[in-house]
PDB file of C-alpha atoms and ligand atoms in Angstrom:
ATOM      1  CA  UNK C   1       0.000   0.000   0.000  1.00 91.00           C
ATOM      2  CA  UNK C   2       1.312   3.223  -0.854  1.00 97.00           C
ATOM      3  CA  UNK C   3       1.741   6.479   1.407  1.00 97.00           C
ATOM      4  CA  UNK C   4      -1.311   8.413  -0.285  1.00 98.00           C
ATOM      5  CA  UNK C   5      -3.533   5.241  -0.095  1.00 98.00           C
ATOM      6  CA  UNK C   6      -2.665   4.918   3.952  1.00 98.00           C
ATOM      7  CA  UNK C   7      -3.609   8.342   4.468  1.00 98.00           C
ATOM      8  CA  UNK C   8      -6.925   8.244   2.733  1.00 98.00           C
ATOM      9  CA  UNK C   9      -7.537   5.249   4.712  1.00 98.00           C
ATOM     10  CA  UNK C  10      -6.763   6.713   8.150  1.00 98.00           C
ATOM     11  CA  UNK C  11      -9.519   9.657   7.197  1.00 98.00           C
ATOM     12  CA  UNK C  12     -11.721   7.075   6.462  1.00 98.00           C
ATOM     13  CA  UNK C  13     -11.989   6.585  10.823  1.00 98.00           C
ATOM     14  CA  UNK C  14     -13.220   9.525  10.824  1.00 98.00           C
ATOM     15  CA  UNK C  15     -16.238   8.457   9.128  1.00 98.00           C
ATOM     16  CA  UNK C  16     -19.660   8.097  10.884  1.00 98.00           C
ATOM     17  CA  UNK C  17     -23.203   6.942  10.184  1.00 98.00           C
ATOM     18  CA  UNK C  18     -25.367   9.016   8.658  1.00 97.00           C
ATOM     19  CA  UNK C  19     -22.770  11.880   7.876  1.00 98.00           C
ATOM     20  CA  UNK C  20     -23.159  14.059   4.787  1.00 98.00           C
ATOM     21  CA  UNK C  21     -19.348  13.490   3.444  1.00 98.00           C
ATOM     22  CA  UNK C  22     -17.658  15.929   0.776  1.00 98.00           C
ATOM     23  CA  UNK C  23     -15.478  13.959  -1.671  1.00 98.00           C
ATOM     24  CA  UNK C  24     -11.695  15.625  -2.853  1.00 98.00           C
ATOM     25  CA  UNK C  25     -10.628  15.702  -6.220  1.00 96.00           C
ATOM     26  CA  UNK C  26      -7.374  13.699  -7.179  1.00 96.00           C
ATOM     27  CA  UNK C  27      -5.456  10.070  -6.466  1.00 97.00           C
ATOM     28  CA  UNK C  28      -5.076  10.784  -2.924  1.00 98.00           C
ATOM     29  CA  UNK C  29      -8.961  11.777  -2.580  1.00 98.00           C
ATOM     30  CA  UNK C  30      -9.979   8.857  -4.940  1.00 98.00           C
ATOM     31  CA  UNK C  31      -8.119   6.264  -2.538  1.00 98.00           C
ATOM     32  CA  UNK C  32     -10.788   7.824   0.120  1.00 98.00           C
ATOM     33  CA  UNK C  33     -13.645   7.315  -2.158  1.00 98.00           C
ATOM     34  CA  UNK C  34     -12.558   3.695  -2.666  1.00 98.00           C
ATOM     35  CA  UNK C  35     -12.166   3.244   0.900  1.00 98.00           C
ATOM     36  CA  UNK C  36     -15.975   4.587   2.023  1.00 98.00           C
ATOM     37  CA  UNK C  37     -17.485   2.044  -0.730  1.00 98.00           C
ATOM     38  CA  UNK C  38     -15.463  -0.710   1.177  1.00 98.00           C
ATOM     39  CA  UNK C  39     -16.845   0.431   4.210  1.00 98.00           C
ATOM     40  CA  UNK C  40     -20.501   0.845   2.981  1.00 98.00           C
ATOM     41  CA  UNK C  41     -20.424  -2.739   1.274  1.00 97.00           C
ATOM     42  CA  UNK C  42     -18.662  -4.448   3.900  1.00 98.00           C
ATOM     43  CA  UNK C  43     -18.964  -2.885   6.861  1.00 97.00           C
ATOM     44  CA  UNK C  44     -23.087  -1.306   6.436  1.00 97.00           C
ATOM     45  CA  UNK C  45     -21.635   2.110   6.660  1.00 98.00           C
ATOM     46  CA  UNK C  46     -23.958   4.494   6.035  1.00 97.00           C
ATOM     47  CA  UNK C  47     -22.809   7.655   4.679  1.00 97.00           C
ATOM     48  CA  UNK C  48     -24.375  10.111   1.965  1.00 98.00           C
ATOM     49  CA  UNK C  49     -21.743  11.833  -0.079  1.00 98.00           C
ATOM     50  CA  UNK C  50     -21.615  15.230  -1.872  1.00 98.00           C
ATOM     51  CA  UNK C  51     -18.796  15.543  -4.978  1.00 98.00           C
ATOM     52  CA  UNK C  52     -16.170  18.554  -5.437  1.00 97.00           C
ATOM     53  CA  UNK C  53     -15.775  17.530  -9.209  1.00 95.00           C
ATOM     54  CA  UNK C  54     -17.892  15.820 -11.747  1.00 94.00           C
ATOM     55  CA  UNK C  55     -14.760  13.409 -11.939  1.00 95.00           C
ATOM     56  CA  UNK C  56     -15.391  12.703  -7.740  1.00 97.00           C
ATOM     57  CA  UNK C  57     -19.059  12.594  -8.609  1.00 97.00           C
ATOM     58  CA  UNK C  58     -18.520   9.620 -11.560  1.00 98.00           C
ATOM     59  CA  UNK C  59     -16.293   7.575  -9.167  1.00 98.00           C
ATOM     60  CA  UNK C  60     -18.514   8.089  -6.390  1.00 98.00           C
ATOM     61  CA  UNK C  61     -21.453   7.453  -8.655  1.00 98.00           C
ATOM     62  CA  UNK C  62     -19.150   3.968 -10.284  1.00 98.00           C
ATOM     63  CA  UNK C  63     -18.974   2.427  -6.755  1.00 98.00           C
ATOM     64  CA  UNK C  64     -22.195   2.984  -5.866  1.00 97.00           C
ATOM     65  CA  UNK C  65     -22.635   5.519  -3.102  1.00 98.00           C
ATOM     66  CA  UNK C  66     -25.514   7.922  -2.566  1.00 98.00           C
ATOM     67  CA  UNK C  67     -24.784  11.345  -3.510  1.00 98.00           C
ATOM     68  CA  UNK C  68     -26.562  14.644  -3.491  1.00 98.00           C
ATOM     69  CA  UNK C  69     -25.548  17.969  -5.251  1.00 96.00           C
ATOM     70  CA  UNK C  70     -24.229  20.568  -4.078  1.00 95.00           C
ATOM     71  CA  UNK C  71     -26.966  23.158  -5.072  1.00 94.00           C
ATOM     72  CA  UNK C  72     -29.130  20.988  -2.131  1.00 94.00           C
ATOM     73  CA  UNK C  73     -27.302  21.184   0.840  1.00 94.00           C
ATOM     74  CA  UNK C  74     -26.146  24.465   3.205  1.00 93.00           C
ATOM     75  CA  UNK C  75     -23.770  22.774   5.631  1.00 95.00           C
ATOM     76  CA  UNK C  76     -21.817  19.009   5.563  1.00 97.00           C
ATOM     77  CA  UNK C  77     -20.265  17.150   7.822  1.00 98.00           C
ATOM     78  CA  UNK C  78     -16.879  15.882   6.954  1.00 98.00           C
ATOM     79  CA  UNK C  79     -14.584  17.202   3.677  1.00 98.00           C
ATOM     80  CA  UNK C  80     -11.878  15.427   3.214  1.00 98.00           C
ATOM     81  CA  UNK C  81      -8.946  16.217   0.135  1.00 98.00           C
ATOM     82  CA  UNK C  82      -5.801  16.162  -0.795  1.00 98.00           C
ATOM     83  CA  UNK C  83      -3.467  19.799  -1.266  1.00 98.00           C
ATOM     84  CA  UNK C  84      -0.262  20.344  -3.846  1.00 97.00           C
ATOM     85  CA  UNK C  85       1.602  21.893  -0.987  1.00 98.00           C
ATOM     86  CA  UNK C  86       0.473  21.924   2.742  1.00 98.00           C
ATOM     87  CA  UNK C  87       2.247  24.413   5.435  1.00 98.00           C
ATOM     88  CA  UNK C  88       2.979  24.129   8.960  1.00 97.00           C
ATOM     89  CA  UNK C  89       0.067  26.289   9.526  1.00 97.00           C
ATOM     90  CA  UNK C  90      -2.814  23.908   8.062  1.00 98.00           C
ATOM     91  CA  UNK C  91      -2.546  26.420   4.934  1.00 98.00           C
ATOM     92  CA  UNK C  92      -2.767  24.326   1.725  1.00 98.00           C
ATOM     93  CA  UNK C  93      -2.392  25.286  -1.835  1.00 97.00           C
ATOM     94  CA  UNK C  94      -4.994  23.258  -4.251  1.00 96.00           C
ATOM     95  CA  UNK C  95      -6.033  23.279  -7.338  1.00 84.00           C
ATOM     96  CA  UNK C  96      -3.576  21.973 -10.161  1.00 81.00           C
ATOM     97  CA  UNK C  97      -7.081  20.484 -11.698  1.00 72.00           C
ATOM     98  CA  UNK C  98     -10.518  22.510 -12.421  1.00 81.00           C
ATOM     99  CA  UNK C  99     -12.343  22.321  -9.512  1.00 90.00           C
ATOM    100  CA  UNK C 100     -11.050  25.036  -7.314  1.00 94.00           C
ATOM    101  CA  UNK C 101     -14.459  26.414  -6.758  1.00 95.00           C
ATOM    102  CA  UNK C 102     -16.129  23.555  -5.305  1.00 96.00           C
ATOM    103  CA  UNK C 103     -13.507  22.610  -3.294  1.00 97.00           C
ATOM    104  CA  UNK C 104     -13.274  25.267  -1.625  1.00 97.00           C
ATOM    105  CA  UNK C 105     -17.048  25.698  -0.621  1.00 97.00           C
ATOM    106  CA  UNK C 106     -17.101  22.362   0.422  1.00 98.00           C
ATOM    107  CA  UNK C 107     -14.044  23.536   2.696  1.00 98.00           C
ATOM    108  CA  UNK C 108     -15.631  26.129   4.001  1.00 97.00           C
ATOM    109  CA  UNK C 109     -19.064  23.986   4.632  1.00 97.00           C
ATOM    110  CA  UNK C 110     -17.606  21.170   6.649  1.00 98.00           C
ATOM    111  CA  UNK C 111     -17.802  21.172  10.610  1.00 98.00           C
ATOM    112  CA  UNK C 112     -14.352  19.447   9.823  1.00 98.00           C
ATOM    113  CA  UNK C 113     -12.224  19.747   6.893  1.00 98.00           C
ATOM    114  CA  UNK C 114      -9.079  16.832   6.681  1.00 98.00           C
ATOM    115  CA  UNK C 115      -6.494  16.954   4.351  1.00 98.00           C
ATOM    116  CA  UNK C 116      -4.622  13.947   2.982  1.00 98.00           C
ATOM    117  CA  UNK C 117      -1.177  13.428   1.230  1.00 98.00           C
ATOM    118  CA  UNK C 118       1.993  11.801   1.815  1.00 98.00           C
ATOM    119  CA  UNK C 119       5.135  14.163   3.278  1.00 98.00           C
ATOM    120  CA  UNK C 120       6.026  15.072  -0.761  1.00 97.00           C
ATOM    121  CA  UNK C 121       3.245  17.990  -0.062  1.00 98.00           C
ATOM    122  CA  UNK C 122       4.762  19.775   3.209  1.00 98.00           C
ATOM    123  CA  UNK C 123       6.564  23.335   2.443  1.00 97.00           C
ATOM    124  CA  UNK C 124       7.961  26.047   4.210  1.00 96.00           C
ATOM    125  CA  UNK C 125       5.915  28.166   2.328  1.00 95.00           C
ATOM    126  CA  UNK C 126       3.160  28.428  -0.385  1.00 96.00           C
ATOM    127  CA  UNK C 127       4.045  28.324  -3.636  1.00 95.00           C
ATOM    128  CA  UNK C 128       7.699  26.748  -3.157  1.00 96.00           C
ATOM    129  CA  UNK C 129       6.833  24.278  -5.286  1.00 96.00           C
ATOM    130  CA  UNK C 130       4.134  25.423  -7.114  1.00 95.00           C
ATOM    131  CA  UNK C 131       2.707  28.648  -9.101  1.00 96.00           C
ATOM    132  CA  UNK C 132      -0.667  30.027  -7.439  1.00 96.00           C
ATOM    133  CA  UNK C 133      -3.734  28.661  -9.430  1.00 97.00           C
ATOM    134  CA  UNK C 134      -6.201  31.951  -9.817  1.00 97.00           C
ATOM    135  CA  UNK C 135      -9.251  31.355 -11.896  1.00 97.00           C
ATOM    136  CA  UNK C 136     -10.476  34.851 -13.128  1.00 97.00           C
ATOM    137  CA  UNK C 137     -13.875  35.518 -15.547  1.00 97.00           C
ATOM    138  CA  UNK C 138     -12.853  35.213 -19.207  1.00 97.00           C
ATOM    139  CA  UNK C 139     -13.763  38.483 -20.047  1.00 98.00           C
ATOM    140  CA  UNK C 140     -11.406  40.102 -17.178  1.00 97.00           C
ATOM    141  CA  UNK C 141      -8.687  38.354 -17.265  1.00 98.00           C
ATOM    142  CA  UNK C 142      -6.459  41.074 -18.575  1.00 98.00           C
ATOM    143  CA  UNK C 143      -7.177  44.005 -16.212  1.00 98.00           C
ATOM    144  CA  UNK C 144      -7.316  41.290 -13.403  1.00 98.00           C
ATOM    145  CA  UNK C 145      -3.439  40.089 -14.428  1.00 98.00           C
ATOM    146  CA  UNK C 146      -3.323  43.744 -14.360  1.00 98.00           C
ATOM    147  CA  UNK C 147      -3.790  44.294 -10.722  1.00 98.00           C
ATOM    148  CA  UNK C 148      -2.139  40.911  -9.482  1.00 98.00           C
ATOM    149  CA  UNK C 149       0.856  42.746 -11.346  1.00 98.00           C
ATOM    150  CA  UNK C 150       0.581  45.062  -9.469  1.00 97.00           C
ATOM    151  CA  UNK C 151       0.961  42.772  -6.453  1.00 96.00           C
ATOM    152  CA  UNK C 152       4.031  41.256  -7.485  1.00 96.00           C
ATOM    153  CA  UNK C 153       2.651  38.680 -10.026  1.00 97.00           C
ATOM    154  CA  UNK C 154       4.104  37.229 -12.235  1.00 98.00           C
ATOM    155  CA  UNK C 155       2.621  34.705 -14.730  1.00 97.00           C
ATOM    156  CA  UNK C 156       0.240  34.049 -17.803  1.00 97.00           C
ATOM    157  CA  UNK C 157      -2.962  32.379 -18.848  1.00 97.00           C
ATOM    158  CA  UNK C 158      -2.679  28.664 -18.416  1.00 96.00           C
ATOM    159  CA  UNK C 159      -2.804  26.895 -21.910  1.00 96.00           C
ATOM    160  CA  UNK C 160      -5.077  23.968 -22.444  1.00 95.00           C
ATOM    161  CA  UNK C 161      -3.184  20.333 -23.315  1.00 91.00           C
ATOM    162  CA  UNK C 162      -3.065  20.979 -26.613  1.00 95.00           C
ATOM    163  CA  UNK C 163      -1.631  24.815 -26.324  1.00 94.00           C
ATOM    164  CA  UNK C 164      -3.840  25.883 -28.854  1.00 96.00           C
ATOM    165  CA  UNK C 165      -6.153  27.482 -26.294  1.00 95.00           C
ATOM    166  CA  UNK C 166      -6.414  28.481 -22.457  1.00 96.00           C
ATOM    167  CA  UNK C 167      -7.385  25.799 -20.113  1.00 96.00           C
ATOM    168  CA  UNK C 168     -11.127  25.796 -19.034  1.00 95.00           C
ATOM    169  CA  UNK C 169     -12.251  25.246 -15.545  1.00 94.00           C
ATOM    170  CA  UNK C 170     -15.439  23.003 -14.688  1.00 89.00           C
ATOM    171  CA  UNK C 171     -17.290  26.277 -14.082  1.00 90.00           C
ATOM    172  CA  UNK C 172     -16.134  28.265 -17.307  1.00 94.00           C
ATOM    173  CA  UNK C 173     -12.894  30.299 -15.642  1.00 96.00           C
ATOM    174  CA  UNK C 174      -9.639  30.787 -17.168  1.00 97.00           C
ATOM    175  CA  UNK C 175      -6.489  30.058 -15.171  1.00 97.00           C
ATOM    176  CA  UNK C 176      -3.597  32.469 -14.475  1.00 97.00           C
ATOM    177  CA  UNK C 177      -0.682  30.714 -12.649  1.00 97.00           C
ATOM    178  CA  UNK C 178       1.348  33.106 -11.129  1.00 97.00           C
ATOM    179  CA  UNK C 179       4.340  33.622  -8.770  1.00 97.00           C
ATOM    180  CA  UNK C 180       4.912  35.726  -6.222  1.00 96.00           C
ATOM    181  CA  UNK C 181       7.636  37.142  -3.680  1.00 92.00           C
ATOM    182  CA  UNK C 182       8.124  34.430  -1.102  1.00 85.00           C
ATOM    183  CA  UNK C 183       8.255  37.317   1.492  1.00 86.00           C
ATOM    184  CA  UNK C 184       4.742  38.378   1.071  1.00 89.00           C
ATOM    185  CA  UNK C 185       2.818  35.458   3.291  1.00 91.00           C
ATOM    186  CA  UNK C 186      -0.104  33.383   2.558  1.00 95.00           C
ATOM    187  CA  UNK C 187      -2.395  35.145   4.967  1.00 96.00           C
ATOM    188  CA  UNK C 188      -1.486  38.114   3.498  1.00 96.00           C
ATOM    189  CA  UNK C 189      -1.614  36.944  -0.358  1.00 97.00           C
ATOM    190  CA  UNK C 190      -4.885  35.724   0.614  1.00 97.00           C
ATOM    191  CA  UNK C 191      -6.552  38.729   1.486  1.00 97.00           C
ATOM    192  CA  UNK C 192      -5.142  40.528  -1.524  1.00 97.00           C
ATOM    193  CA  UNK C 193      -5.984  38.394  -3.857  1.00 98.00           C
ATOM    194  CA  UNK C 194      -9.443  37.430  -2.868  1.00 98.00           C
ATOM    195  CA  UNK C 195      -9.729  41.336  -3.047  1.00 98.00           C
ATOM    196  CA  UNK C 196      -8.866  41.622  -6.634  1.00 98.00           C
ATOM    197  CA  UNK C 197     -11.342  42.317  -9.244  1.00 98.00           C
ATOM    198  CA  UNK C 198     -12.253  39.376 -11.826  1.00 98.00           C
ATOM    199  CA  UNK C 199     -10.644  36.708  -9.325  1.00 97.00           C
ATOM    200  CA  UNK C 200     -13.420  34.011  -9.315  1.00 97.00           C
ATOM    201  CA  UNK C 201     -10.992  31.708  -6.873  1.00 97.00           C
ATOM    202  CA  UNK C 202      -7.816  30.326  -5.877  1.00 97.00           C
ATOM    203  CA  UNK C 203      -5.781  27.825  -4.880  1.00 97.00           C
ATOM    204  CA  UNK C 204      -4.968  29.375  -1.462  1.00 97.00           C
ATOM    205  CA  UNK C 205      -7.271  27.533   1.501  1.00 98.00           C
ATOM    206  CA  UNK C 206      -6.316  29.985   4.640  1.00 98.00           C
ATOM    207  CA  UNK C 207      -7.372  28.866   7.892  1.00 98.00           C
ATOM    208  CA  UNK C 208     -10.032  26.133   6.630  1.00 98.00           C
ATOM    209  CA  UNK C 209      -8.180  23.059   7.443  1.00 98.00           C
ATOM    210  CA  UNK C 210      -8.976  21.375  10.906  1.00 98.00           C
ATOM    211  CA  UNK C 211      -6.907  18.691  10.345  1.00 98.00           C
ATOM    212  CA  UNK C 212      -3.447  17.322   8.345  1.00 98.00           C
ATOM    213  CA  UNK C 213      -3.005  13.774   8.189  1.00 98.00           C
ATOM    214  CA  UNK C 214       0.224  12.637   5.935  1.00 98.00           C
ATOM    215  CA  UNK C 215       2.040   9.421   5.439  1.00 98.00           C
ATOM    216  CA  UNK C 216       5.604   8.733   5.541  1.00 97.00           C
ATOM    217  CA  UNK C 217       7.173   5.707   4.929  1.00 97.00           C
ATOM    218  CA  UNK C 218       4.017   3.598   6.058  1.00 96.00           C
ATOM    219  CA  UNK C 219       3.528   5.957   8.755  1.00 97.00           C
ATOM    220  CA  UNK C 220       0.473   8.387   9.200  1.00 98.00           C
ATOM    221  CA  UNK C 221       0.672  11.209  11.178  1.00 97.00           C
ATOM    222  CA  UNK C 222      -1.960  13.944  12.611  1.00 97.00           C
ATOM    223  CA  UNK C 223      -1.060  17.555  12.928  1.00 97.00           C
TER     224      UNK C 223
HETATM  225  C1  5RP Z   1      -7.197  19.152  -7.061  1.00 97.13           C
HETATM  226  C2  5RP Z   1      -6.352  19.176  -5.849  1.00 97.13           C
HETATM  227  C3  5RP Z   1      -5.724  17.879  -5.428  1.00 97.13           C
HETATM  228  O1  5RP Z   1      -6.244  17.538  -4.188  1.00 97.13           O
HETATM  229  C4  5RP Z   1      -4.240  18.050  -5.368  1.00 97.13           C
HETATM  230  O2  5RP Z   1      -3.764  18.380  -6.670  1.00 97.13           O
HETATM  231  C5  5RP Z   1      -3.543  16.773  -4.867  1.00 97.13           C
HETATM  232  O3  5RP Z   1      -3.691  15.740  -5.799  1.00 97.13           O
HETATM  233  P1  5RP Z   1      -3.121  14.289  -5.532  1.00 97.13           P
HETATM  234  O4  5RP Z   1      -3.867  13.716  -4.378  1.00 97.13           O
HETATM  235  O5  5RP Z   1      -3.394  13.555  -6.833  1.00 97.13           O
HETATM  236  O6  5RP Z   1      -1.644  14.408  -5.255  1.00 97.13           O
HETATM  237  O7  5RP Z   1      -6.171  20.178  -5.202  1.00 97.13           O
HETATM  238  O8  5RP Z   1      -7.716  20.432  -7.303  1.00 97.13           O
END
């Protein structure tokens, strides 16, 4: 068993009956969704589930367990996801995929939000390892790189596969991935960005984790 799979199936425990659960988006999240249709057809776990990505929502849908949408609910129980880089401080970054959006309301939503990875994901700071994901309306996108220029930026329209377009999130956004000065500090980068003009979201998930499980070397630990 491999490091993200352990993890996903240490959050699993903190699965109860009758909880509304919010499903992550990537390997380390799917290894959770494998594990709660284990425990629901082996175990009689009863558990209703509520999808950050129409990806989460097939797999979810594939092993059989009930799901709602998000448009019907107003508060769940558990969230649990992965992150591309996690900090000492519970601050992740997320969203190398589409889903940004969802993710974070389901975040936000949970009376307990866990992340999951293995020890690749821990960072002195966000954005050592990666650029800052920051969907922004179509039409905007220029006077919005504009002002997070103005911030220290720096960074360009994500292209789609093919590079013969911009990459398209689930809910219609376009992507800038940009850098900034390692100095200026998530909290801080957080504010100012989620004060920008055009932003729609981004990958930075301030104060929203309760929890950081990771695995390393067959080991999980809680933070
Ligand atoms: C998707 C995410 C993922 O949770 C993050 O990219 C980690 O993925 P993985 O578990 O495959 O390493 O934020 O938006």
């Amino acid at each position: 068993m491999n490091d993200k799979q352990l993890v996903a199936l240490h959050a699993a425990k903190y699965v109860k009956d009758g909880m509304l659960v919010g499903l992550g988006t990537g390997s380390t999240a799917n290894y959770f969704i494998e594990e709660l249709a284990r425990l629901t057809r082996e175990q009689g776990l009863r558990c209703v589930t509520i999808a950050s990505s129409t990806i989460s929502a097939q797999k979810a849908q594939s092993l059989q367990l009930p799901i709602v949408a998000l448009e019907h609910v107003s508060s769940i129980d558990l969230y649990v996801d992965g992150a591309d880089e996690i900090t000492s401080d519970k601050t992740l970054l997320k969203g190398r995929g589409s889903d940004l959006v969802k993710e974070k309301l389901l975040a936000k939503a949970a009376s307990q939000f866990i992340a999951v990875a293995d020890a690749s994901k821990l960072v002195s700071h966000i954005g050592q390892n990666f650029t800052i994901p920051i969907e922004v309306i179509p039409f905007a996108w220029q006077l919005t790189k504009k002002s997070l220029e103005t911030l220290g930026g720096v960074g360009d329209l994500r292209p789609n596969p093919a590079k013969d377009g911009f990459w398209i999130t689930s809910h219609g956004s376009y992507v800038l991935d940009m850098r900034f000065d390692k100095n200026l500090d998530a909290s801080a980068l957080n504010t100012l960005i989620n004060n920008t003009p055009g932003v729609v979201e981004h990958g930075i998930f301030h104060q929203l984790t309760d929890l950081v499980l990771i695995a390393q070397d067959g080991v999980v630990s809680e933070h």
